[in-house]
mmCIF file of C-alpha atoms in Angstrom:
data_model
loop_
_atom_site.group_PDB
_atom_site.id
_atom_site.type_symbol
_atom_site.label_atom_id
_atom_site.label_comp_id
_atom_site.label_asym_id
_atom_site.label_seq_id
_atom_site.Cartn_x
_atom_site.Cartn_y
_atom_site.Cartn_z
ATOM 1 C CA GLY A 1 -93.805 -134.239 38.690
ATOM 2 C CA GLU A 2 -91.586 -136.000 36.641
ATOM 3 C CA ASN A 3 -91.131 -133.508 32.635
ATOM 4 C CA VAL A 4 -89.930 -134.874 30.162
ATOM 5 C CA GLU A 5 -88.800 -132.365 27.366
ATOM 6 C CA GLN A 6 -87.479 -133.451 23.767
ATOM 7 C CA HIS A 7 -85.832 -131.599 20.627
ATOM 8 C CA PRO A 8 -85.881 -131.825 17.625
ATOM 9 C CA SER A 9 -89.778 -131.769 17.005
ATOM 10 C CA THR A 10 -88.577 -132.749 13.854
ATOM 11 C CA LEU A 11 -85.488 -133.920 11.597
ATOM 12 C CA SER A 12 -84.801 -134.315 8.833
ATOM 13 C CA VAL A 13 -82.039 -136.550 7.827
ATOM 14 C CA GLN A 14 -80.301 -138.243 4.042
ATOM 15 C CA GLU A 15 -80.533 -141.894 3.718
ATOM 16 C CA GLY A 16 -77.306 -143.231 5.359
ATOM 17 C CA ASP A 17 -76.590 -140.116 7.953
ATOM 18 C CA SER A 18 -77.158 -139.998 10.975
ATOM 19 C CA ALA A 19 -79.921 -138.444 12.997
ATOM 20 C CA VAL A 20 -79.777 -137.440 16.933
ATOM 21 C CA ILE A 21 -82.555 -136.664 19.780
ATOM 22 C CA LYS A 22 -82.440 -135.611 22.271
ATOM 23 C CA CYS A 23 -84.134 -135.600 25.067
ATOM 24 C CA THR A 24 -84.262 -133.975 29.590
ATOM 25 C CA TYR A 25 -85.740 -135.241 32.379
ATOM 26 C CA SER A 26 -86.485 -133.426 35.939
ATOM 27 C CA ASP A 27 -87.273 -135.770 38.673
ATOM 28 C CA SER A 28 -83.685 -138.053 40.433
ATOM 29 C CA ALA A 29 -86.086 -139.832 41.001
ATOM 30 C CA SER A 30 -87.102 -141.481 37.581
ATOM 31 C CA ASN A 31 -84.959 -144.420 36.690
ATOM 32 C CA TYR A 32 -86.457 -145.731 33.067
ATOM 33 C CA PHE A 33 -86.277 -144.296 30.255
ATOM 34 C CA PRO A 34 -87.414 -146.016 26.802
ATOM 35 C CA TRP A 35 -88.081 -144.988 23.020
ATOM 36 C CA TYR A 36 -90.813 -145.287 20.958
ATOM 37 C CA LYS A 37 -91.238 -145.292 17.253
ATOM 38 C CA GLN A 38 -94.460 -144.487 16.183
ATOM 39 C CA GLU A 39 -95.050 -145.110 12.169
ATOM 40 C CA LEU A 40 -98.471 -143.370 10.667
ATOM 41 C CA GLY A 41 -101.376 -144.406 11.700
ATOM 42 C CA LYS A 42 -100.331 -147.263 14.252
ATOM 43 C CA ARG A 43 -99.380 -148.104 17.698
ATOM 44 C CA PRO A 44 -96.278 -146.562 19.508
ATOM 45 C CA GLN A 45 -93.683 -149.761 19.387
ATOM 46 C CA LEU A 46 -91.058 -149.390 22.117
ATOM 47 C CA ILE A 47 -87.610 -149.641 20.629
ATOM 48 C CA ILE A 48 -84.946 -149.986 23.212
ATOM 49 C CA ASP A 49 -84.553 -148.717 26.837
ATOM 50 C CA ILE A 50 -81.887 -148.338 28.953
ATOM 51 C CA ARG A 51 -82.241 -147.938 33.294
ATOM 52 C CA SER A 52 -79.879 -145.549 34.947
ATOM 53 C CA ASN A 53 -77.324 -148.121 36.030
ATOM 54 C CA VAL A 54 -76.146 -148.568 32.467
ATOM 55 C CA GLY A 55 -75.182 -145.379 30.555
ATOM 56 C CA GLU A 56 -75.527 -147.077 26.259
ATOM 57 C CA LYS A 57 -77.301 -149.664 25.243
ATOM 58 C CA LYS A 58 -77.171 -150.269 21.791
ATOM 59 C CA ASP A 59 -78.760 -152.980 19.346
ATOM 60 C CA GLN A 60 -77.866 -152.802 15.394
ATOM 61 C CA ARG A 61 -78.403 -149.555 14.064
ATOM 62 C CA ILE A 62 -79.931 -148.118 17.198
ATOM 63 C CA ALA A 63 -78.224 -146.838 20.618
ATOM 64 C CA VAL A 64 -79.280 -145.104 23.391
ATOM 65 C CA THR A 65 -76.913 -142.676 26.131
ATOM 66 C CA LEU A 66 -77.813 -141.707 29.541
ATOM 67 C CA ASN A 67 -76.508 -138.983 31.966
ATOM 68 C CA LYS A 68 -77.664 -139.459 34.988
ATOM 69 C CA THR A 69 -75.647 -136.767 36.452
ATOM 70 C CA ALA A 70 -76.971 -134.021 33.726
ATOM 71 C CA LYS A 71 -80.741 -136.059 33.708
ATOM 72 C CA HIS A 72 -80.319 -136.664 30.044
ATOM 73 C CA PHE A 73 -80.512 -139.355 27.333
ATOM 74 C CA SER A 74 -80.294 -139.314 23.193
ATOM 75 C CA LEU A 75 -81.345 -141.330 20.800
ATOM 76 C CA HIS A 76 -78.583 -142.234 18.357
ATOM 77 C CA ILE A 77 -79.974 -144.443 14.313
ATOM 78 C CA THR A 78 -77.103 -145.130 12.265
ATOM 79 C CA GLU A 79 -76.994 -145.633 8.280
ATOM 80 C CA THR A 80 -80.907 -144.422 8.252
ATOM 81 C CA GLN A 81 -83.054 -146.088 5.844
ATOM 82 C CA PRO A 82 -86.255 -144.507 4.257
ATOM 83 C CA GLU A 83 -88.045 -146.532 6.463
ATOM 84 C CA ASP A 84 -86.844 -145.022 10.345
ATOM 85 C CA SER A 85 -89.391 -143.007 9.384
ATOM 86 C CA ALA A 86 -91.529 -141.840 12.368
ATOM 87 C CA VAL A 87 -92.933 -140.286 15.181
ATOM 88 C CA TYR A 88 -89.949 -140.584 18.135
ATOM 89 C CA PHE A 89 -91.202 -140.145 21.609
ATOM 90 C CA CYS A 90 -88.904 -141.463 24.458
ATOM 91 C CA ALA A 91 -90.150 -141.609 27.526
ATOM 92 C CA ALA A 92 -89.210 -141.234 32.022
ATOM 93 C CA SER A 93 -90.128 -143.942 34.451
ATOM 94 C CA THR A 94 -89.252 -145.834 37.273
ATOM 95 C CA ASP A 95 -89.069 -149.258 38.823
ATOM 96 C CA THR A 96 -92.604 -149.552 40.061
ATOM 97 C CA GLY A 97 -93.693 -148.996 36.674
ATOM 98 C CA ASN A 98 -97.007 -146.718 37.555
ATOM 99 C CA GLN A 99 -96.091 -143.137 35.131
ATOM 100 C CA PHE A 100 -94.697 -142.973 32.594
ATOM 101 C CA TYR A 101 -94.446 -139.441 31.272
ATOM 102 C CA PHE A 102 -93.624 -139.003 27.638
ATOM 103 C CA GLY A 103 -91.813 -136.335 25.638
ATOM 104 C CA THR A 104 -93.112 -134.076 22.748
ATOM 105 C CA GLY A 105 -92.077 -136.042 19.963
ATOM 106 C CA THR A 106 -89.827 -136.144 16.669
ATOM 107 C CA SER A 107 -90.582 -136.605 13.985
ATOM 108 C CA LEU A 108 -88.177 -138.252 11.243
ATOM 109 C CA THR A 109 -87.915 -137.745 7.739
ATOM 110 C CA VAL A 110 -84.744 -139.718 6.903
ATOM 111 C CA ILE A 111 -84.953 -138.243 2.361
ATOM 112 C CA PRO A 112 -83.746 -140.963 -0.316
ATOM 113 C CA SER B 1 -94.496 -159.080 24.852
ATOM 114 C CA ALA B 2 -98.136 -158.541 25.493
ATOM 115 C CA VAL B 3 -100.586 -159.539 22.379
ATOM 116 C CA ILE B 4 -103.260 -156.043 23.590
ATOM 117 C CA SER B 5 -106.404 -155.822 20.853
ATOM 118 C CA GLN B 6 -108.776 -152.799 21.547
ATOM 119 C CA LYS B 7 -112.517 -152.570 20.082
ATOM 120 C CA PRO B 8 -113.535 -150.755 17.839
ATOM 121 C CA SER B 9 -111.033 -149.484 15.950
ATOM 122 C CA ARG B 10 -112.827 -146.477 15.569
ATOM 123 C CA ASP B 11 -115.945 -145.127 15.335
ATOM 124 C CA ILE B 12 -118.084 -141.513 14.230
ATOM 125 C CA CYS B 13 -120.221 -140.798 16.726
ATOM 126 C CA GLN B 14 -122.745 -138.230 17.842
ATOM 127 C CA ARG B 15 -122.298 -135.473 20.285
ATOM 128 C CA GLY B 16 -123.795 -136.414 23.228
ATOM 129 C CA THR B 17 -123.759 -139.599 23.336
ATOM 130 C CA SER B 18 -121.325 -142.501 24.236
ATOM 131 C CA LEU B 19 -118.671 -145.508 23.550
ATOM 132 C CA THR B 20 -117.070 -147.545 25.373
ATOM 133 C CA ILE B 21 -114.251 -149.375 24.448
ATOM 134 C CA GLN B 22 -113.179 -152.491 24.971
ATOM 135 C CA CYS B 23 -108.552 -153.739 26.007
ATOM 136 C CA GLN B 24 -107.763 -157.271 25.529
ATOM 137 C CA VAL B 25 -104.887 -158.834 27.124
ATOM 138 C CA ASP B 26 -102.810 -161.876 26.205
ATOM 139 C CA SER B 27 -102.157 -162.816 29.597
ATOM 140 C CA GLN B 28 -102.565 -161.127 32.912
ATOM 141 C CA VAL B 29 -100.662 -158.250 33.651
ATOM 142 C CA THR B 30 -100.951 -155.636 36.747
ATOM 143 C CA MET B 31 -100.597 -152.411 35.168
ATOM 144 C CA MET B 32 -102.923 -151.423 32.637
ATOM 145 C CA PHE B 33 -103.361 -147.566 31.271
ATOM 146 C CA TRP B 34 -105.758 -145.624 28.833
ATOM 147 C CA TYR B 35 -104.465 -142.664 27.121
ATOM 148 C CA ARG B 36 -105.311 -140.553 24.725
ATOM 149 C CA GLN B 37 -103.612 -139.155 21.279
ATOM 150 C CA GLN B 38 -104.528 -136.013 19.704
ATOM 151 C CA PRO B 39 -103.317 -135.755 16.548
ATOM 152 C CA GLY B 40 -99.541 -135.212 15.828
ATOM 153 C CA GLN B 41 -99.652 -134.685 19.937
ATOM 154 C CA SER B 42 -97.670 -136.477 22.514
ATOM 155 C CA LEU B 43 -99.530 -139.573 24.622
ATOM 156 C CA THR B 44 -101.744 -137.814 27.329
ATOM 157 C CA LEU B 45 -102.672 -140.184 30.513
ATOM 158 C CA ILE B 46 -105.978 -139.846 30.811
ATOM 159 C CA ALA B 47 -106.134 -143.478 34.049
ATOM 160 C CA THR B 48 -104.648 -146.157 35.526
ATOM 161 C CA ALA B 49 -106.555 -149.279 35.873
ATOM 162 C CA ASN B 50 -106.814 -150.245 38.452
ATOM 163 C CA GLN B 51 -107.829 -154.026 39.183
ATOM 164 C CA GLY B 52 -110.782 -154.644 41.768
ATOM 165 C CA SER B 53 -111.230 -150.709 42.853
ATOM 166 C CA GLU B 54 -111.654 -147.344 41.004
ATOM 167 C CA ALA B 55 -109.739 -145.917 38.508
ATOM 168 C CA THR B 56 -106.756 -143.615 39.203
ATOM 169 C CA TYR B 57 -107.376 -140.389 36.819
ATOM 170 C CA GLU B 58 -104.755 -138.012 35.939
ATOM 171 C CA SER B 59 -105.498 -134.400 36.373
ATOM 172 C CA GLY B 60 -108.363 -132.667 33.526
ATOM 173 C CA PHE B 61 -109.826 -136.026 33.734
ATOM 174 C CA VAL B 62 -112.960 -137.324 35.664
ATOM 175 C CA ILE B 63 -114.614 -140.508 36.221
ATOM 176 C CA ASP B 64 -117.777 -139.082 35.219
ATOM 177 C CA LYS B 65 -116.653 -137.925 31.744
ATOM 178 C CA PHE B 66 -114.294 -141.067 31.520
ATOM 179 C CA PRO B 67 -115.562 -144.364 33.388
ATOM 180 C CA ILE B 68 -112.977 -147.398 33.613
ATOM 181 C CA SER B 69 -114.435 -150.823 34.415
ATOM 182 C CA ARG B 70 -111.777 -153.499 35.238
ATOM 183 C CA PRO B 71 -113.136 -156.815 36.025
ATOM 184 C CA ASN B 72 -109.696 -158.721 35.506
ATOM 185 C CA LEU B 73 -106.459 -158.686 35.081
ATOM 186 C CA THR B 74 -106.639 -159.143 31.075
ATOM 187 C CA PHE B 75 -110.050 -156.750 30.622
ATOM 188 C CA SER B 76 -110.505 -153.089 30.583
ATOM 189 C CA THR B 77 -113.136 -150.808 28.868
ATOM 190 C CA LEU B 78 -112.821 -146.982 28.821
ATOM 191 C CA THR B 79 -116.455 -145.771 28.470
ATOM 192 C CA VAL B 80 -116.242 -141.688 26.922
ATOM 193 C CA SER B 81 -119.017 -140.304 27.757
ATOM 194 C CA ASN B 82 -121.752 -137.189 27.036
ATOM 195 C CA MET B 83 -119.135 -136.710 23.948
ATOM 196 C CA SER B 84 -118.133 -133.498 22.332
ATOM 197 C CA PRO B 85 -115.654 -132.882 18.467
ATOM 198 C CA GLU B 86 -113.321 -132.293 21.788
ATOM 199 C CA ASP B 87 -112.924 -135.753 22.380
ATOM 200 C CA SER B 88 -111.930 -136.662 18.430
ATOM 201 C CA SER B 89 -108.978 -138.442 19.383
ATOM 202 C CA ILE B 90 -107.091 -141.792 19.175
ATOM 203 C CA TYR B 91 -107.711 -143.245 22.712
ATOM 204 C CA LEU B 92 -105.100 -145.752 23.743
ATOM 205 C CA CYS B 93 -104.993 -148.606 26.584
ATOM 206 C CA SER B 94 -101.070 -149.365 27.080
ATOM 207 C CA VAL B 95 -100.092 -152.301 29.717
ATOM 208 C CA VAL B 96 -97.089 -152.528 31.702
ATOM 209 C CA VAL B 97 -94.884 -156.364 31.973
ATOM 210 C CA HIS B 98 -92.029 -157.621 33.368
ATOM 211 C CA GLY B 99 -88.740 -155.005 33.543
ATOM 212 C CA ASN B 100 -91.335 -151.937 32.839
ATOM 213 C CA GLU B 101 -92.075 -152.142 29.091
ATOM 214 C CA GLN B 102 -94.874 -150.704 28.446
ATOM 215 C CA PHE B 103 -96.750 -152.268 24.813
ATOM 216 C CA PHE B 104 -99.429 -150.228 23.164
ATOM 217 C CA GLY B 105 -102.827 -151.728 21.982
ATOM 218 C CA PRO B 106 -103.831 -150.975 18.471
ATOM 219 C CA GLY B 107 -105.654 -148.045 19.466
ATOM 220 C CA THR B 108 -109.240 -146.651 18.599
ATOM 221 C CA ARG B 109 -110.175 -143.430 16.509
ATOM 222 C CA LEU B 110 -112.960 -142.264 17.852
ATOM 223 C CA THR B 111 -114.672 -138.878 14.985
ATOM 224 C CA VAL B 112 -117.515 -136.886 16.628
ATOM 225 C CA LEU B 113 -119.520 -135.383 14.616
#
């Protein structure tokens, strides 16, 4: 089955700096890669996703890149703000959406 | 997106008892899942709730312990049976809508004493 690895497990950045979280996957059949943000005590929220026919996607301060050959994808947050502090999970899935494999999570702290 | 509600939001139960968690969606969805999330951990898929047929369980989860119902395309229940303290966790339902987008319910925080 699919195996998704996520690094780092914790990340602290100064407000205004950039944060990068990286994930790798093992199954070449995976073609949909969402990212979720989970604030303390809240549900995971989909913040951005990318499909295998696209190399990069951007939405304001967040962007995701995908390297299919290397089987890795990354989340980039620019101009970080304290409200970006949360746990971020990457995941891998296929077109059918019948199985999602999650990374282990990255706890991001943005220091004011 | 999809609006998902879960009941109860939290509960404290005695060991050996059972708790049924309800998940309601505001639209018909084909794919509905149940996850468990231990404190500080990632999401672990328990099962896929299939409408009109038995749920599909992941390795390590069995129907006798986690029976699931899916009577229609907007509702599902997960029962945690014969509970022990190790079952203390957050249980989340989720749905997949167009484009493979997955949305989660608010979760049920279960504490077993």
